[in-house]
GROMACS .gro file of N, CA and C in nm:
model
  255
    1MET      N    1   6.893  -0.571  -0.712
    1MET     CA    2   6.804  -0.618  -0.815
    1MET      C    3   6.659  -0.577  -0.786
    2GLN      N    4   6.622  -0.590  -0.660
    2GLN     CA    5   6.485  -0.555  -0.622
    2GLN      C    6   6.460  -0.404  -0.640
    3ALA      N    7   6.561  -0.321  -0.611
    3ALA     CA    8   6.548  -0.176  -0.630
    3ALA      C    9   6.532  -0.143  -0.778
    4LYS      N   10   6.605  -0.216  -0.862
    4LYS     CA   11   6.597  -0.193  -1.006
    4LYS      C   12   6.457  -0.229  -1.058
    5MET      N   13   6.401  -0.341  -1.014
    5MET     CA   14   6.267  -0.381  -1.054
    5MET      C   15   6.162  -0.279  -1.006
    6LEU      N   16   6.181  -0.232  -0.885
    6LEU     CA   17   6.089  -0.131  -0.830
    6LEU      C   18   6.095  -0.003  -0.912
    7GLU      N   19   6.215   0.038  -0.954
    7GLU     CA   20   6.231   0.159  -1.036
    7GLU      C   21   6.166   0.140  -1.173
    8GLN      N   22   6.179   0.022  -1.231
    8GLN     CA   23   6.117  -0.006  -1.361
    8GLN      C   24   5.963  -0.001  -1.350
    9ARG      N   25   5.910  -0.057  -1.243
    9ARG     CA   26   5.765  -0.052  -1.222
    9ARG      C   27   5.716   0.091  -1.204
   10ARG      N   28   5.794   0.168  -1.131
   10ARG     CA   29   5.758   0.308  -1.110
   10ARG      C   30   5.756   0.385  -1.242
   11ARG      N   31   5.859   0.361  -1.323
   11ARG     CA   32   5.865   0.428  -1.454
   11ARG      C   33   5.750   0.385  -1.544
   12LEU      N   34   5.720   0.256  -1.543
   12LEU     CA   35   5.609   0.206  -1.624
   12LEU      C   36   5.476   0.266  -1.578
   13ALA      N   37   5.456   0.271  -1.447
   13ALA     CA   38   5.333   0.331  -1.393
   13ALA      C   39   5.324   0.479  -1.431
   14LEU      N   40   5.436   0.549  -1.424
   14LEU     CA   41   5.439   0.691  -1.461
   14LEU      C   42   5.408   0.708  -1.609
   15ARG      N   43   5.465   0.622  -1.694
   15ARG     CA   44   5.442   0.630  -1.838
   15ARG      C   45   5.294   0.603  -1.870
   16LEU      N   46   5.234   0.504  -1.806
   16LEU     CA   47   5.092   0.476  -1.827
   16LEU      C   48   5.005   0.591  -1.781
   17TYR      N   49   5.037   0.649  -1.668
   17TYR     CA   50   4.962   0.764  -1.617
   17TYR      C   51   4.970   0.880  -1.714
   18THR      N   52   5.090   0.905  -1.766
   18THR     CA   53   5.110   1.015  -1.861
   18THR      C   54   5.028   0.992  -1.989
   19CYS      N   55   5.029   0.867  -2.039
   19CYS     CA   56   4.951   0.837  -2.160
   19CYS      C   57   4.802   0.857  -2.135
   20GLN      N   58   4.754   0.816  -2.021
   20GLN     CA   59   4.613   0.833  -1.989
   20GLN      C   60   4.576   0.981  -1.977
   21GLU      N   61   4.662   1.057  -1.914
   21GLU     CA   62   4.635   1.200  -1.900
   21GLU      C   63   4.630   1.268  -2.037
   22TRP      N   64   4.724   1.234  -2.126
   22TRP     CA   65   4.723   1.293  -2.259
   22TRP      C   66   4.597   1.252  -2.336
   23ALA      N   67   4.554   1.128  -2.318
   23ALA     CA   68   4.432   1.084  -2.385
   23ALA      C   69   4.312   1.163  -2.336
   24VAL      N   70   4.305   1.188  -2.206
   24VAL     CA   71   4.195   1.266  -2.150
   24VAL      C   72   4.198   1.408  -2.205
   25VAL      N   73   4.316   1.466  -2.211
   25VAL     CA   74   4.331   1.604  -2.262
   25VAL      C   75   4.286   1.611  -2.408
   26LYS      N   76   4.324   1.512  -2.486
   26LYS     CA   77   4.285   1.511  -2.628
   26LYS      C   78   4.134   1.498  -2.645
   27VAL      N   79   4.073   1.411  -2.565
   27VAL     CA   80   3.928   1.394  -2.574
   27VAL      C   81   3.857   1.523  -2.533
   28GLN      N   82   3.904   1.586  -2.426
   28GLN     CA   83   3.844   1.713  -2.383
   28GLN      C   84   3.858   1.820  -2.491
   29ALA      N   85   3.975   1.825  -2.555
   29ALA     CA   86   3.995   1.925  -2.661
   29ALA      C   87   3.901   1.900  -2.778
   30GLN      N   88   3.883   1.773  -2.815
   30GLN     CA   89   3.792   1.742  -2.926
   30GLN      C   90   3.648   1.779  -2.892
   31VAL      N   91   3.605   1.750  -2.770
   31VAL     CA   92   3.468   1.783  -2.730
   31VAL      C   93   3.449   1.934  -2.727
   32ARG      N   94   3.544   2.007  -2.674
   32ARG     CA   95   3.532   2.153  -2.670
   32ARG      C   96   3.533   2.212  -2.810
   33MET      N   97   3.614   2.156  -2.900
   33MET     CA   98   3.617   2.205  -3.038
   33MET      C   99   3.481   2.178  -3.105
   34TRP      N  100   3.424   2.060  -3.082
   34TRP     CA  101   3.295   2.027  -3.139
   34TRP      C  102   3.187   2.122  -3.087
   35GLN      N  103   3.190   2.152  -2.956
   35GLN     CA  104   3.091   2.244  -2.898
   35GLN      C  105   3.107   2.384  -2.956
   36ALA      N  106   3.231   2.430  -2.968
   36ALA     CA  107   3.256   2.564  -3.023
   36ALA      C  108   3.210   2.571  -3.168
   37ARG      N  109   3.239   2.467  -3.244
   37ARG     CA  110   3.197   2.464  -3.384
   37ARG      C  111   3.045   2.465  -3.396
   38ARG      N  112   2.978   2.388  -3.309
   38ARG     CA  113   2.832   2.385  -3.311
   38ARG      C  114   2.773   2.521  -3.278
   39ARG      N  115   2.830   2.589  -3.177
   39ARG     CA  116   2.781   2.723  -3.143
   39ARG      C  117   2.805   2.820  -3.257
   40PHE      N  118   2.922   2.810  -3.321
   40PHE     CA  119   2.952   2.898  -3.434
   40PHE      C  120   2.854   2.875  -3.548
   41LEU      N  121   2.826   2.749  -3.581
   41LEU     CA  122   2.735   2.721  -3.691
   41LEU      C  123   2.593   2.768  -3.660
   42GLN      N  124   2.550   2.756  -3.534
   42GLN     CA  125   2.418   2.807  -3.496
   42GLN      C  126   2.413   2.958  -3.511
   43ALA      N  127   2.518   3.027  -3.467
   43ALA     CA  128   2.522   3.173  -3.480
   43ALA      C  129   2.527   3.214  -3.627
   44HIS      N  130   2.604   3.139  -3.706
   44HIS     CA  131   2.615   3.169  -3.849
   44HIS      C  132   2.478   3.152  -3.918
   45GLN      N  133   2.409   3.045  -3.885
   45GLN     CA  134   2.277   3.021  -3.943
   45GLN      C  135   2.179   3.131  -3.901
   46ALA      N  136   2.183   3.171  -3.775
   46ALA     CA  137   2.095   3.278  -3.729
   46ALA      C  138   2.126   3.409  -3.801
   47ALA      N  139   2.255   3.438  -3.821
   47ALA     CA  140   2.294   3.561  -3.892
   47ALA      C  141   2.245   3.557  -4.036
   48CYS      N  142   2.254   3.443  -4.100
   48CYS     CA  143   2.206   3.431  -4.239
   48CYS      C  144   2.056   3.454  -4.248
   49ILE      N  145   1.982   3.400  -4.153
   49ILE     CA  146   1.837   3.420  -4.152
   49ILE      C  147   1.803   3.567  -4.130
   50ILE      N  148   1.871   3.629  -4.034
   50ILE     CA  149   1.846   3.772  -4.007
   50ILE      C  150   1.880   3.856  -4.130
   51GLN      N  151   1.992   3.826  -4.195
   51GLN     CA  152   2.032   3.902  -4.313
   51GLN      C  153   1.931   3.886  -4.426
   52SER      N  154   1.885   3.763  -4.447
   52SER     CA  155   1.791   3.743  -4.557
   52SER      C  156   1.659   3.816  -4.530
   53HIS      N  157   1.613   3.812  -4.405
   53HIS     CA  158   1.491   3.885  -4.372
   53HIS      C  159   1.512   4.036  -4.386
   54TRP      N  160   1.626   4.085  -4.342
   54TRP     CA  161   1.655   4.228  -4.353
   54TRP      C  162   1.664   4.270  -4.499
   55ARG      N  163   1.730   4.189  -4.581
   55ARG     CA  164   1.744   4.224  -4.722
   55ARG      C  165   1.607   4.226  -4.791
   56TRP      N  166   1.523   4.129  -4.756
   56TRP     CA  167   1.389   4.128  -4.813
   56TRP      C  168   1.314   4.253  -4.770
   57HIS      N  169   1.320   4.286  -4.642
   57HIS     CA  170   1.251   4.404  -4.590
   57HIS      C  171   1.304   4.531  -4.658
   58ALA      N  172   1.435   4.540  -4.671
   58ALA     CA  173   1.495   4.658  -4.732
   58ALA      C  174   1.454   4.670  -4.878
   59SER      N  175   1.448   4.558  -4.948
   59SER     CA  176   1.410   4.565  -5.089
   59SER      C  177   1.263   4.601  -5.105
   60GLN      N  178   1.181   4.568  -5.007
   60GLN     CA  179   1.039   4.600  -5.016
   60GLN      C  180   1.009   4.745  -4.981
   61THR      N  181   1.092   4.807  -4.898
   61THR     CA  182   1.061   4.941  -4.850
   61THR      C  183   1.146   5.050  -4.911
   62ARG      N  184   1.260   5.016  -4.972
   62ARG     CA  185   1.351   5.120  -5.020
   62ARG      C  186   1.306   5.184  -5.150
   63GLY      N  187   1.276   5.106  -5.247
   63GLY     CA  188   1.250   5.166  -5.378
   63GLY      C  189   1.119   5.120  -5.437
   64LEU      N  190   1.070   5.200  -5.526
   64LEU     CA  191   0.949   5.166  -5.601
   64LEU      C  192   0.989   5.146  -5.746
   65ILE      N  193   0.942   5.041  -5.805
   65ILE     CA  194   0.971   5.016  -5.946
   65ILE      C  195   0.848   5.056  -6.025
   66GLN      N  196   0.868   5.153  -6.113
   66GLN     CA  197   0.759   5.197  -6.199
   66GLN      C  198   0.804   5.180  -6.343
   67GLY      N  199   0.714   5.148  -6.426
   67GLY     CA  200   0.754   5.131  -6.565
   67GLY      C  201   0.636   5.135  -6.660
   68ARG      N  202   0.667   5.134  -6.788
   68ARG     CA  203   0.564   5.126  -6.890
   68ARG      C  204   0.622   5.044  -7.005
   69TYR      N  205   0.537   4.990  -7.082
   69TYR     CA  206   0.583   4.914  -7.197
   69TYR      C  207   0.490   4.936  -7.314
   70GLU      N  208   0.545   4.921  -7.431
   70GLU     CA  209   0.467   4.933  -7.555
   70GLU      C  210   0.498   4.813  -7.642
   71VAL      N  211   0.396   4.760  -7.699
   71VAL     CA  212   0.415   4.649  -7.792
   71VAL      C  213   0.396   4.705  -7.932
   72ARG      N  214   0.499   4.696  -8.011
   72ARG     CA  215   0.491   4.741  -8.150
   72ARG      C  216   0.492   4.619  -8.240
   73ALA      N  217   0.474   4.642  -8.364
   73ALA     CA  218   0.462   4.531  -8.459
   73ALA      C  219   0.590   4.448  -8.467
   74SER      N  220   0.705   4.510  -8.456
   74SER     CA  221   0.829   4.436  -8.479
   74SER      C  222   0.903   4.397  -8.350
   75ARG      N  223   0.881   4.468  -8.237
   75ARG     CA  224   0.959   4.439  -8.116
   75ARG      C  225   0.886   4.487  -7.991
   76LEU      N  226   0.939   4.446  -7.879
   76LEU     CA  227   0.885   4.488  -7.750
   76LEU      C  228   0.981   4.590  -7.691
   77GLU      N  229   0.928   4.706  -7.652
   77GLU     CA  230   1.011   4.811  -7.598
   77GLU      C  231   0.975   4.832  -7.451
   78LEU      N  232   1.075   4.827  -7.364
   78LEU     CA  233   1.053   4.844  -7.221
   78LEU      C  234   1.122   4.970  -7.172
   79ASP      N  235   1.055   5.038  -7.081
   79ASP     CA  236   1.112   5.155  -7.016
   79ASP      C  237   1.083   5.141  -6.867
   80ILE      N  238   1.185   5.114  -6.789
   80ILE     CA  239   1.167   5.090  -6.646
   80ILE      C  240   1.246   5.194  -6.567
   81GLU      N  241   1.183   5.251  -6.467
   81GLU     CA  242   1.249   5.346  -6.377
   81GLU      C  243   1.249   5.286  -6.238
   82ILE      N  244   1.361   5.300  -6.170
   82ILE     CA  245   1.369   5.256  -6.031
   82ILE      C  246   1.388   5.381  -5.946
   83LEU      N  247   1.293   5.408  -5.860
   83LEU     CA  248   1.298   5.524  -5.774
   83LEU      C  249   1.339   5.482  -5.634
   84MET      N  250   1.445   5.539  -5.583
   84MET     CA  251   1.490   5.509  -5.447
   84MET      C  252   1.440   5.620  -5.356
   85THR      N  253   1.371   5.580  -5.250
   85THR     CA  254   1.319   5.679  -5.156
   85THR      C  255   1.380   5.659  -5.021
   0.00000   0.00000   0.00000
């Protein structure tokens, strides 16, 4: 009887240890996922800022917009040329 009780205690202790280990693993996984997501979002935000600045720079230096317009009695006529250099 005493051996049986000892075996039950051992199994219970092992089961509790296993549950605690799994809980630790899950918490570590959640923290690592949160850190990875935060790093990804920071990199994504930096890439968006760089792209927007580059697009603005490219639009300012690539082409020249030249045009003329005439106002007539009945309508407005526009003639716009976009020159890419």
